[in-house]
Amino acid sequence: MKNLTIPEEEYMLPGHTACLGCGATLAMRYTLKALGKNTIITIPACCWAVIPGVYPSRTLEVPLLYTAFEVTGAAVSGIRQALSAKGIEDVNVVGFAGDGGTADIGIQSLSGAVERGEDIFYIMYDNEAYMNTGIQRSSSTPKGAWTTTTQVGKVRDWKKEKKKNMVEIMAAHGIPYTATASIAFPEDFIKKLEKGKKIKGPKFYHVFSTCPTGWLVSPNKSVEVARLAVDSKVFPLYEVENGIYNITYMPKKEVSVKEYFSLQGRFRHLTEDEINEIQKEVDESWRILIEKEKWSKSLIKV
Amino acid sequence: MNEFPTPIATVPSTSNKTGGWRTFRPVILYDKCIRCMICWKFCPEPAIKIVSAEKYQAKNAAIAKLDAPEIDYDYCKGCGICANECPVKCIDMVFEEKLEG
Ligand SMILES: Cc1ncc(C[n+]2csc(CCOP(=O)(O)OP(=O)(O)O)c2C)c(N)n1
Ligand code: SF4
Ligand code: SF4
């Protein structure tokens, strides 16, 4: 008898080259558990382009096509259209890209694919910086963080701008389904992918994926940090289905931003006042999210 | 036959034994393990296998009916997530050199 809360099947092999405790590998492992064998993945330049190992090494049990940094949205569209031209409809076409490749350089091709209504999955694994090239700031790096391009020293040049909200951008496209997910909540993530399988059109997932190397986090705390991000409401779990918001996990205990930051070296330089300011912004975003859920649900015609 | 075929990666990464990266070895204390499989769920390699219930001694009769986790040391990198996430704290992280005696 097995005591499992997620599917047993594995489509990701060990022996890959990800860092100890890498959250991005968990994001992939769960994605494939939910989507299964009938899946084609395309990956642009990012950590996941090197995780499978040097050619001819492979680490996925499904086909993987490499693409250029900025074109994941175009690549999934092309694969989808080519399959359809051959009369193949039962394959999940998945773009799997980092936050830099998605929220920054790849946003035009993603926007195009979503606007055209392509029947695809797009997974943005968010390690909150350009990690593969050495921890450079992206538009998805959170406010307050140190990166190698937002350094702290005498100038205290830590990131002053807020994180870009990709789910809102996708919702504004009128996408049929978009959701946040976290490596610390695989059951929630898999449920959202299962839901996506039943929806025709683009599906976008923003998956919080701890990077111990880039966040200066001890690898054993990788999942714990991701859980604290959700519990502190820094990264809420919710979905937007045809414009209707639904919070999929209500934090059970009070966790402060300070507690979430405390496990990570990248926030070490922040003063009490600076953390308090970020706490206020997190509280305000959470309040607005709850209001959006209430308001959008009130619009449902009965 | 094309002399230079399209490059297709065909060698499974399992030929790369990442166990050599490990500094600390996770050791499951089976007499305390409740076989919840939370360690299996969160291993990023994945390097934890599910093995038949009888293979290891169990804490009690109810738990003895459940399949058990087993760490594959060929691939475990020693990240320690399993030990950190274990709800009954029955995975010890042991410095590899100490195990050599
Ligand atoms: C057009 C182009 N510019 C720059 C690069 C170099 N490059 C490769 S991976 C990478 C960072 C990717 O960051 P992200 O998308 O966040 O994924 P991560 O590495 O964090 O997993 C960069 C800048 C590239 N391959 N192509
Ligand atoms: S740099 Fe970060 S995201 Fe990239 S492989 Fe290492 S842990 Fe994973
Ligand atoms: S220490 Fe890390 S790699 Fe090794 S079994 Fe535990 S979770 Fe897996």
PDB file of N, CA, C and O in Angstrom, chain A residues 105-170:
ATOM      1  N   ILE A 105      12.739  39.223 -21.415  1.00  0.00           N
ATOM      2  CA  ILE A 105      13.028  39.145 -22.849  1.00  0.00           C
ATOM      3  C   ILE A 105      11.983  38.382 -23.655  1.00  0.00           C
ATOM      4  O   ILE A 105      11.761  38.658 -24.819  1.00  0.00           O
ATOM      5  N   GLY A 106      11.280  37.431 -23.024  1.00  0.00           N
ATOM      6  CA  GLY A 106      10.335  36.607 -23.788  1.00  0.00           C
ATOM      7  C   GLY A 106       8.908  37.090 -23.749  1.00  0.00           C
ATOM      8  O   GLY A 106       8.008  36.428 -24.257  1.00  0.00           O
ATOM      9  N   ILE A 107       8.681  38.256 -23.150  1.00  0.00           N
ATOM     10  CA  ILE A 107       7.281  38.655 -22.910  1.00  0.00           C
ATOM     11  C   ILE A 107       6.528  38.950 -24.207  1.00  0.00           C
ATOM     12  O   ILE A 107       5.322  38.719 -24.294  1.00  0.00           O
ATOM     13  N   GLN A 108       7.252  39.388 -25.243  1.00  0.00           N
ATOM     14  CA  GLN A 108       6.535  39.681 -26.506  1.00  0.00           C
ATOM     15  C   GLN A 108       6.021  38.404 -27.163  1.00  0.00           C
ATOM     16  O   GLN A 108       4.880  38.331 -27.596  1.00  0.00           O
ATOM     17  N   SER A 109       6.852  37.361 -27.206  1.00  0.00           N
ATOM     18  CA  SER A 109       6.389  36.134 -27.878  1.00  0.00           C
ATOM     19  C   SER A 109       5.323  35.425 -27.047  1.00  0.00           C
ATOM     20  O   SER A 109       4.396  34.827 -27.582  1.00  0.00           O
ATOM     21  N   LEU A 110       5.443  35.542 -25.714  1.00  0.00           N
ATOM     22  CA  LEU A 110       4.413  34.971 -24.834  1.00  0.00           C
ATOM     23  C   LEU A 110       3.089  35.709 -25.049  1.00  0.00           C
ATOM     24  O   LEU A 110       2.032  35.088 -25.216  1.00  0.00           O
ATOM     25  N   SER A 111       3.156  37.039 -25.078  1.00  0.00           N
ATOM     26  CA  SER A 111       1.954  37.843 -25.271  1.00  0.00           C
ATOM     27  C   SER A 111       1.273  37.475 -26.595  1.00  0.00           C
ATOM     28  O   SER A 111       0.045  37.325 -26.654  1.00  0.00           O
ATOM     29  N   GLY A 112       2.067  37.290 -27.635  1.00  0.00           N
ATOM     30  CA  GLY A 112       1.520  36.917 -28.937  1.00  0.00           C
ATOM     31  C   GLY A 112       0.809  35.573 -28.894  1.00  0.00           C
ATOM     32  O   GLY A 112      -0.299  35.426 -29.397  1.00  0.00           O
ATOM     33  N   ALA A 113       1.463  34.598 -28.254  1.00  0.00           N
ATOM     34  CA  ALA A 113       0.882  33.248 -28.187  1.00  0.00           C
ATOM     35  C   ALA A 113      -0.433  33.264 -27.417  1.00  0.00           C
ATOM     36  O   ALA A 113      -1.403  32.609 -27.809  1.00  0.00           O
ATOM     37  N   VAL A 114      -0.473  34.036 -26.340  1.00  0.00           N
ATOM     38  CA  VAL A 114      -1.689  34.094 -25.518  1.00  0.00           C
ATOM     39  C   VAL A 114      -2.791  34.840 -26.276  1.00  0.00           C
ATOM     40  O   VAL A 114      -3.941  34.422 -26.295  1.00  0.00           O
ATOM     41  N   GLU A 115      -2.414  35.919 -26.932  1.00  0.00           N
ATOM     42  CA  GLU A 115      -3.404  36.697 -27.692  1.00  0.00           C
ATOM     43  C   GLU A 115      -4.010  35.856 -28.816  1.00  0.00           C
ATOM     44  O   GLU A 115      -5.208  35.940 -29.096  1.00  0.00           O
ATOM     45  N   ARG A 116      -3.189  34.986 -29.439  1.00  0.00           N
ATOM     46  CA  ARG A 116      -3.710  34.137 -30.521  1.00  0.00           C
ATOM     47  C   ARG A 116      -4.514  32.951 -29.988  1.00  0.00           C
ATOM     48  O   ARG A 116      -5.098  32.199 -30.744  1.00  0.00           O
ATOM     49  N   GLY A 117      -4.491  32.790 -28.670  1.00  0.00           N
ATOM     50  CA  GLY A 117      -5.275  31.716 -28.067  1.00  0.00           C
ATOM     51  C   GLY A 117      -4.722  30.325 -28.316  1.00  0.00           C
ATOM     52  O   GLY A 117      -5.471  29.346 -28.348  1.00  0.00           O
ATOM     53  N   GLU A 118      -3.410  30.210 -28.450  1.00  0.00           N
ATOM     54  CA  GLU A 118      -2.794  28.896 -28.702  1.00  0.00           C
ATOM     55  C   GLU A 118      -3.115  27.919 -27.562  1.00  0.00           C
ATOM     56  O   GLU A 118      -3.119  28.301 -26.391  1.00  0.00           O
ATOM     57  N   ASP A 119      -3.332  26.669 -27.914  1.00  0.00           N
ATOM     58  CA  ASP A 119      -3.680  25.662 -26.912  1.00  0.00           C
ATOM     59  C   ASP A 119      -2.394  25.100 -26.284  1.00  0.00           C
ATOM     60  O   ASP A 119      -1.935  24.021 -26.644  1.00  0.00           O
ATOM     61  N   ILE A 120      -1.831  25.854 -25.365  1.00  0.00           N
ATOM     62  CA  ILE A 120      -0.521  25.486 -24.809  1.00  0.00           C
ATOM     63  C   ILE A 120      -0.472  25.706 -23.287  1.00  0.00           C
ATOM     64  O   ILE A 120      -1.316  26.395 -22.720  1.00  0.00           O
ATOM     65  N   PHE A 121       0.536  25.102 -22.681  1.00  0.00           N
ATOM     66  CA  PHE A 121       0.848  25.390 -21.274  1.00  0.00           C
ATOM     67  C   PHE A 121       2.133  26.225 -21.262  1.00  0.00           C
ATOM     68  O   PHE A 121       3.071  25.921 -22.011  1.00  0.00           O
ATOM     69  N   TYR A 122       2.169  27.223 -20.429  1.00  0.00           N
ATOM     70  CA  TYR A 122       3.411  27.979 -20.255  1.00  0.00           C
ATOM     71  C   TYR A 122       3.724  27.985 -18.762  1.00  0.00           C
ATOM     72  O   TYR A 122       2.925  28.434 -17.949  1.00  0.00           O
ATOM     73  N   ILE A 123       4.875  27.427 -18.416  1.00  0.00           N
ATOM     74  CA  ILE A 123       5.291  27.394 -17.012  1.00  0.00           C
ATOM     75  C   ILE A 123       6.462  28.347 -16.839  1.00  0.00           C
ATOM     76  O   ILE A 123       7.524  28.153 -17.453  1.00  0.00           O
ATOM     77  N   MET A 124       6.270  29.360 -16.037  1.00  0.00           N
ATOM     78  CA  MET A 124       7.397  30.224 -15.696  1.00  0.00           C
ATOM     79  C   MET A 124       7.876  29.787 -14.312  1.00  0.00           C
ATOM     80  O   MET A 124       7.176  29.961 -13.317  1.00  0.00           O
ATOM     81  N   TYR A 125       9.052  29.143 -14.278  1.00  0.00           N
ATOM     82  CA  TYR A 125       9.600  28.812 -12.954  1.00  0.00           C
ATOM     83  C   TYR A 125      10.368  30.041 -12.497  1.00  0.00           C
ATOM     84  O   TYR A 125      11.264  30.521 -13.166  1.00  0.00           O
ATOM     85  N   ASP A 126       9.939  30.566 -11.374  1.00  0.00           N
ATOM     86  CA  ASP A 126      10.423  31.874 -10.944  1.00  0.00           C
ATOM     87  C   ASP A 126      11.457  31.737  -9.824  1.00  0.00           C
ATOM     88  O   ASP A 126      11.107  31.525  -8.670  1.00  0.00           O
ATOM     89  N   ASN A 127      12.726  31.838 -10.217  1.00  0.00           N
ATOM     90  CA  ASN A 127      13.778  31.843  -9.192  1.00  0.00           C
ATOM     91  C   ASN A 127      14.253  33.278  -8.934  1.00  0.00           C
ATOM     92  O   ASN A 127      15.277  33.506  -8.316  1.00  0.00           O
ATOM     93  N   GLU A 128      13.464  34.206  -9.419  1.00  0.00           N
ATOM     94  CA  GLU A 128      13.578  35.631  -9.086  1.00  0.00           C
ATOM     95  C   GLU A 128      14.891  36.308  -9.478  1.00  0.00           C
ATOM     96  O   GLU A 128      15.302  37.268  -8.844  1.00  0.00           O
ATOM     97  N   ALA A 129      15.546  35.801 -10.514  1.00  0.00           N
ATOM     98  CA  ALA A 129      16.716  36.473 -11.101  1.00  0.00           C
ATOM     99  C   ALA A 129      17.217  35.632 -12.278  1.00  0.00           C
ATOM    100  O   ALA A 129      16.730  34.528 -12.505  1.00  0.00           O
ATOM    101  N   TYR A 130      18.178  36.173 -12.999  1.00  0.00           N
ATOM    102  CA  TYR A 130      18.854  35.415 -14.063  1.00  0.00           C
ATOM    103  C   TYR A 130      19.910  34.567 -13.359  1.00  0.00           C
ATOM    104  O   TYR A 130      21.015  35.037 -13.090  1.00  0.00           O
ATOM    105  N   MET A 131      19.574  33.332 -13.053  1.00  0.00           N
ATOM    106  CA  MET A 131      20.462  32.526 -12.227  1.00  0.00           C
ATOM    107  C   MET A 131      21.563  31.839 -13.028  1.00  0.00           C
ATOM    108  O   MET A 131      22.714  31.789 -12.615  1.00  0.00           O
ATOM    109  N   ASN A 132      21.190  31.322 -14.198  1.00  0.00           N
ATOM    110  CA  ASN A 132      22.129  30.555 -15.001  1.00  0.00           C
ATOM    111  C   ASN A 132      23.386  31.357 -15.350  1.00  0.00           C
ATOM    112  O   ASN A 132      24.468  30.810 -15.484  1.00  0.00           O
ATOM    113  N   THR A 133      23.210  32.691 -15.487  1.00  0.00           N
ATOM    114  CA  THR A 133      24.347  33.529 -15.860  1.00  0.00           C
ATOM    115  C   THR A 133      24.974  34.233 -14.657  1.00  0.00           C
ATOM    116  O   THR A 133      25.851  35.077 -14.821  1.00  0.00           O
ATOM    117  N   GLY A 134      24.497  33.921 -13.442  1.00  0.00           N
ATOM    118  CA  GLY A 134      25.161  34.468 -12.267  1.00  0.00           C
ATOM    119  C   GLY A 134      24.399  35.519 -11.483  1.00  0.00           C
ATOM    120  O   GLY A 134      24.951  36.526 -11.059  1.00  0.00           O
ATOM    121  N   ILE A 135      23.088  35.268 -11.268  1.00  0.00           N
ATOM    122  CA  ILE A 135      22.284  36.048 -10.307  1.00  0.00           C
ATOM    123  C   ILE A 135      22.141  37.529 -10.676  1.00  0.00           C
ATOM    124  O   ILE A 135      22.370  38.417  -9.853  1.00  0.00           O
ATOM    125  N   GLN A 136      21.762  37.803 -11.937  1.00  0.00           N
ATOM    126  CA  GLN A 136      21.474  39.194 -12.281  1.00  0.00           C
ATOM    127  C   GLN A 136      19.997  39.491 -12.033  1.00  0.00           C
ATOM    128  O   GLN A 136      19.149  38.627 -12.193  1.00  0.00           O
ATOM    129  N   ARG A 137      19.692  40.714 -11.699  1.00  0.00           N
ATOM    130  CA  ARG A 137      18.335  41.169 -11.432  1.00  0.00           C
ATOM    131  C   ARG A 137      17.432  40.960 -12.642  1.00  0.00           C
ATOM    132  O   ARG A 137      17.808  41.249 -13.775  1.00  0.00           O
ATOM    133  N   SER A 138      16.192  40.533 -12.401  1.00  0.00           N
ATOM    134  CA  SER A 138      15.171  40.512 -13.459  1.00  0.00           C
ATOM    135  C   SER A 138      14.004  41.358 -12.978  1.00  0.00           C
ATOM    136  O   SER A 138      13.990  41.811 -11.829  1.00  0.00           O
ATOM    137  N   SER A 139      12.987  41.533 -13.823  1.00  0.00           N
ATOM    138  CA  SER A 139      11.812  42.302 -13.387  1.00  0.00           C
ATOM    139  C   SER A 139      11.002  41.489 -12.377  1.00  0.00           C
ATOM    140  O   SER A 139      10.060  42.003 -11.788  1.00  0.00           O
ATOM    141  N   SER A 140      11.366  40.218 -12.195  1.00  0.00           N
ATOM    142  CA  SER A 140      10.675  39.374 -11.222  1.00  0.00           C
ATOM    143  C   SER A 140      11.455  39.262  -9.905  1.00  0.00           C
ATOM    144  O   SER A 140      11.018  38.592  -8.976  1.00  0.00           O
ATOM    145  N   THR A 141      12.595  39.910  -9.827  1.00  0.00           N
ATOM    146  CA  THR A 141      13.331  39.953  -8.552  1.00  0.00           C
ATOM    147  C   THR A 141      12.517  40.820  -7.593  1.00  0.00           C
ATOM    148  O   THR A 141      12.047  41.891  -7.988  1.00  0.00           O
ATOM    149  N   PRO A 142      12.319  40.371  -6.362  1.00  0.00           N
ATOM    150  CA  PRO A 142      11.487  41.167  -5.449  1.00  0.00           C
ATOM    151  C   PRO A 142      12.219  42.402  -4.923  1.00  0.00           C
ATOM    152  O   PRO A 142      13.447  42.441  -4.889  1.00  0.00           O
ATOM    153  N   LYS A 143      11.437  43.364  -4.516  1.00  0.00           N
ATOM    154  CA  LYS A 143      11.992  44.573  -3.908  1.00  0.00           C
ATOM    155  C   LYS A 143      12.783  44.184  -2.651  1.00  0.00           C
ATOM    156  O   LYS A 143      12.340  43.342  -1.878  1.00  0.00           O
ATOM    157  N   GLY A 144      13.933  44.794  -2.509  1.00  0.00           N
ATOM    158  CA  GLY A 144      14.746  44.540  -1.315  1.00  0.00           C
ATOM    159  C   GLY A 144      15.896  43.592  -1.554  1.00  0.00           C
ATOM    160  O   GLY A 144      16.839  43.534  -0.766  1.00  0.00           O
ATOM    161  N   ALA A 145      15.853  42.840  -2.653  1.00  0.00           N
ATOM    162  CA  ALA A 145      16.845  41.772  -2.835  1.00  0.00           C
ATOM    163  C   ALA A 145      18.189  42.269  -3.348  1.00  0.00           C
ATOM    164  O   ALA A 145      18.263  43.159  -4.198  1.00  0.00           O
ATOM    165  N   TRP A 146      19.222  41.635  -2.834  1.00  0.00           N
ATOM    166  CA  TRP A 146      20.556  41.745  -3.417  1.00  0.00           C
ATOM    167  C   TRP A 146      20.616  40.815  -4.627  1.00  0.00           C
ATOM    168  O   TRP A 146      20.042  39.713  -4.603  1.00  0.00           O
ATOM    169  N   THR A 147      21.244  41.298  -5.714  1.00  0.00           N
ATOM    170  CA  THR A 147      21.670  40.412  -6.804  1.00  0.00           C
ATOM    171  C   THR A 147      23.039  40.947  -7.240  1.00  0.00           C
ATOM    172  O   THR A 147      23.484  41.985  -6.719  1.00  0.00           O
ATOM    173  N   THR A 148      23.681  40.322  -8.196  1.00  0.00           N
ATOM    174  CA  THR A 148      25.000  40.823  -8.603  1.00  0.00           C
ATOM    175  C   THR A 148      24.895  42.135  -9.401  1.00  0.00           C
ATOM    176  O   THR A 148      25.896  42.806  -9.609  1.00  0.00           O
ATOM    177  N   THR A 149      23.671  42.471  -9.837  1.00  0.00           N
ATOM    178  CA  THR A 149      23.497  43.776 -10.503  1.00  0.00           C
ATOM    179  C   THR A 149      22.693  44.749  -9.638  1.00  0.00           C
ATOM    180  O   THR A 149      22.373  45.855 -10.093  1.00  0.00           O
ATOM    181  N   THR A 150      22.331  44.351  -8.455  1.00  0.00           N
ATOM    182  CA  THR A 150      21.728  45.270  -7.463  1.00  0.00           C
ATOM    183  C   THR A 150      22.504  45.028  -6.172  1.00  0.00           C
ATOM    184  O   THR A 150      22.029  44.391  -5.248  1.00  0.00           O
ATOM    185  N   GLN A 151      23.709  45.554  -6.146  1.00  0.00           N
ATOM    186  CA  GLN A 151      24.629  45.187  -5.078  1.00  0.00           C
ATOM    187  C   GLN A 151      24.402  45.993  -3.813  1.00  0.00           C
ATOM    188  O   GLN A 151      23.822  47.063  -3.836  1.00  0.00           O
ATOM    189  N   VAL A 152      24.886  45.439  -2.739  1.00  0.00           N
ATOM    190  CA  VAL A 152      24.847  46.181  -1.486  1.00  0.00           C
ATOM    191  C   VAL A 152      26.270  46.374  -1.009  1.00  0.00           C
ATOM    192  O   VAL A 152      27.092  45.481  -1.050  1.00  0.00           O
ATOM    193  N   GLY A 153      26.521  47.540  -0.607  1.00  0.00           N
ATOM    194  CA  GLY A 153      27.837  47.910  -0.101  1.00  0.00           C
ATOM    195  C   GLY A 153      27.633  49.310   0.384  1.00  0.00           C
ATOM    196  O   GLY A 153      26.574  49.596   0.950  1.00  0.00           O
ATOM    197  N   LYS A 154      28.562  50.178   0.091  1.00  0.00           N
ATOM    198  CA  LYS A 154      28.412  51.570   0.529  1.00  0.00           C
ATOM    199  C   LYS A 154      27.190  52.223  -0.122  1.00  0.00           C
ATOM    200  O   LYS A 154      26.487  53.003   0.492  1.00  0.00           O
ATOM    201  N   VAL A 155      26.931  51.874  -1.394  1.00  0.00           N
ATOM    202  CA  VAL A 155      25.838  52.537  -2.120  1.00  0.00           C
ATOM    203  C   VAL A 155      24.468  51.959  -1.803  1.00  0.00           C
ATOM    204  O   VAL A 155      23.461  52.598  -2.059  1.00  0.00           O
ATOM    205  N   ARG A 156      24.421  50.785  -1.224  1.00  0.00           N
ATOM    206  CA  ARG A 156      23.133  50.115  -0.910  1.00  0.00           C
ATOM    207  C   ARG A 156      22.186  50.133  -2.116  1.00  0.00           C
ATOM    208  O   ARG A 156      21.052  50.586  -2.044  1.00  0.00           O
ATOM    209  N   ASP A 157      22.677  49.582  -3.212  1.00  0.00           N
ATOM    210  CA  ASP A 157      21.945  49.598  -4.468  1.00  0.00           C
ATOM    211  C   ASP A 157      21.056  48.365  -4.613  1.00  0.00           C
ATOM    212  O   ASP A 157      20.949  47.789  -5.672  1.00  0.00           O
ATOM    213  N   TRP A 158      20.431  47.906  -3.494  1.00  0.00           N
ATOM    214  CA  TRP A 158      19.539  46.745  -3.591  1.00  0.00           C
ATOM    215  C   TRP A 158      18.324  47.091  -4.440  1.00  0.00           C
ATOM    216  O   TRP A 158      18.037  48.257  -4.673  1.00  0.00           O
ATOM    217  N   LYS A 159      17.598  46.062  -4.880  1.00  0.00           N
ATOM    218  CA  LYS A 159      16.521  46.344  -5.837  1.00  0.00           C
ATOM    219  C   LYS A 159      15.416  47.186  -5.199  1.00  0.00           C
ATOM    220  O   LYS A 159      14.826  46.783  -4.208  1.00  0.00           O
ATOM    221  N   LYS A 160      15.146  48.318  -5.795  1.00  0.00           N
ATOM    222  CA  LYS A 160      14.167  49.250  -5.227  1.00  0.00           C
ATOM    223  C   LYS A 160      12.784  49.092  -5.880  1.00  0.00           C
ATOM    224  O   LYS A 160      11.803  49.617  -5.381  1.00  0.00           O
ATOM    225  N   GLU A 161      12.728  48.397  -7.009  1.00  0.00           N
ATOM    226  CA  GLU A 161      11.465  48.289  -7.746  1.00  0.00           C
ATOM    227  C   GLU A 161      10.710  47.036  -7.332  1.00  0.00           C
ATOM    228  O   GLU A 161      11.289  46.042  -6.943  1.00  0.00           O
ATOM    229  N   LYS A 162       9.389  47.102  -7.493  1.00  0.00           N
ATOM    230  CA  LYS A 162       8.541  45.955  -7.146  1.00  0.00           C
ATOM    231  C   LYS A 162       8.625  44.858  -8.199  1.00  0.00           C
ATOM    232  O   LYS A 162       8.927  45.129  -9.357  1.00  0.00           O
ATOM    233  N   LYS A 163       8.284  43.655  -7.779  1.00  0.00           N
ATOM    234  CA  LYS A 163       8.245  42.494  -8.667  1.00  0.00           C
ATOM    235  C   LYS A 163       7.117  42.661  -9.687  1.00  0.00           C
ATOM    236  O   LYS A 163       6.021  43.095  -9.345  1.00  0.00           O
ATOM    237  N   LYS A 164       7.406  42.301 -10.917  1.00  0.00           N
ATOM    238  CA  LYS A 164       6.379  42.358 -11.965  1.00  0.00           C
ATOM    239  C   LYS A 164       5.342  41.261 -11.703  1.00  0.00           C
ATOM    240  O   LYS A 164       5.702  40.133 -11.379  1.00  0.00           O
ATOM    241  N   ASN A 165       4.067  41.600 -11.881  1.00  0.00           N
ATOM    242  CA  ASN A 165       3.005  40.626 -11.622  1.00  0.00           C
ATOM    243  C   ASN A 165       2.553  39.973 -12.933  1.00  0.00           C
ATOM    244  O   ASN A 165       1.718  40.497 -13.663  1.00  0.00           O
ATOM    245  N   MET A 166       3.126  38.813 -13.234  1.00  0.00           N
ATOM    246  CA  MET A 166       2.847  38.148 -14.508  1.00  0.00           C
ATOM    247  C   MET A 166       1.420  37.602 -14.606  1.00  0.00           C
ATOM    248  O   MET A 166       0.839  37.563 -15.692  1.00  0.00           O
ATOM    249  N   VAL A 167       0.869  37.169 -13.467  1.00  0.00           N
ATOM    250  CA  VAL A 167      -0.494  36.628 -13.514  1.00  0.00           C
ATOM    251  C   VAL A 167      -1.485  37.728 -13.899  1.00  0.00           C
ATOM    252  O   VAL A 167      -2.401  37.511 -14.703  1.00  0.00           O
ATOM    253  N   GLU A 168      -1.261  38.934 -13.373  1.00  0.00           N
ATOM    254  CA  GLU A 168      -2.122  40.071 -13.745  1.00  0.00           C
ATOM    255  C   GLU A 168      -1.995  40.379 -15.237  1.00  0.00           C
ATOM    256  O   GLU A 168      -2.979  40.684 -15.911  1.00  0.00           O
ATOM    257  N   ILE A 169      -0.757  40.320 -15.725  1.00  0.00           N
ATOM    258  CA  ILE A 169      -0.531  40.603 -17.154  1.00  0.00           C
ATOM    259  C   ILE A 169      -1.248  39.562 -18.010  1.00  0.00           C
ATOM    260  O   ILE A 169      -1.880  39.890 -19.016  1.00  0.00           O
ATOM    261  N   MET A 170      -1.199  38.310 -17.599  1.00  0.00           N
ATOM    262  CA  MET A 170      -1.885  37.244 -18.334  1.00  0.00           C
ATOM    263  C   MET A 170      -3.397  37.419 -18.230  1.00  0.00           C
ATOM    264  O   MET A 170      -4.126  37.250 -19.215  1.00  0.00           O
TER     265      MET A 170
END
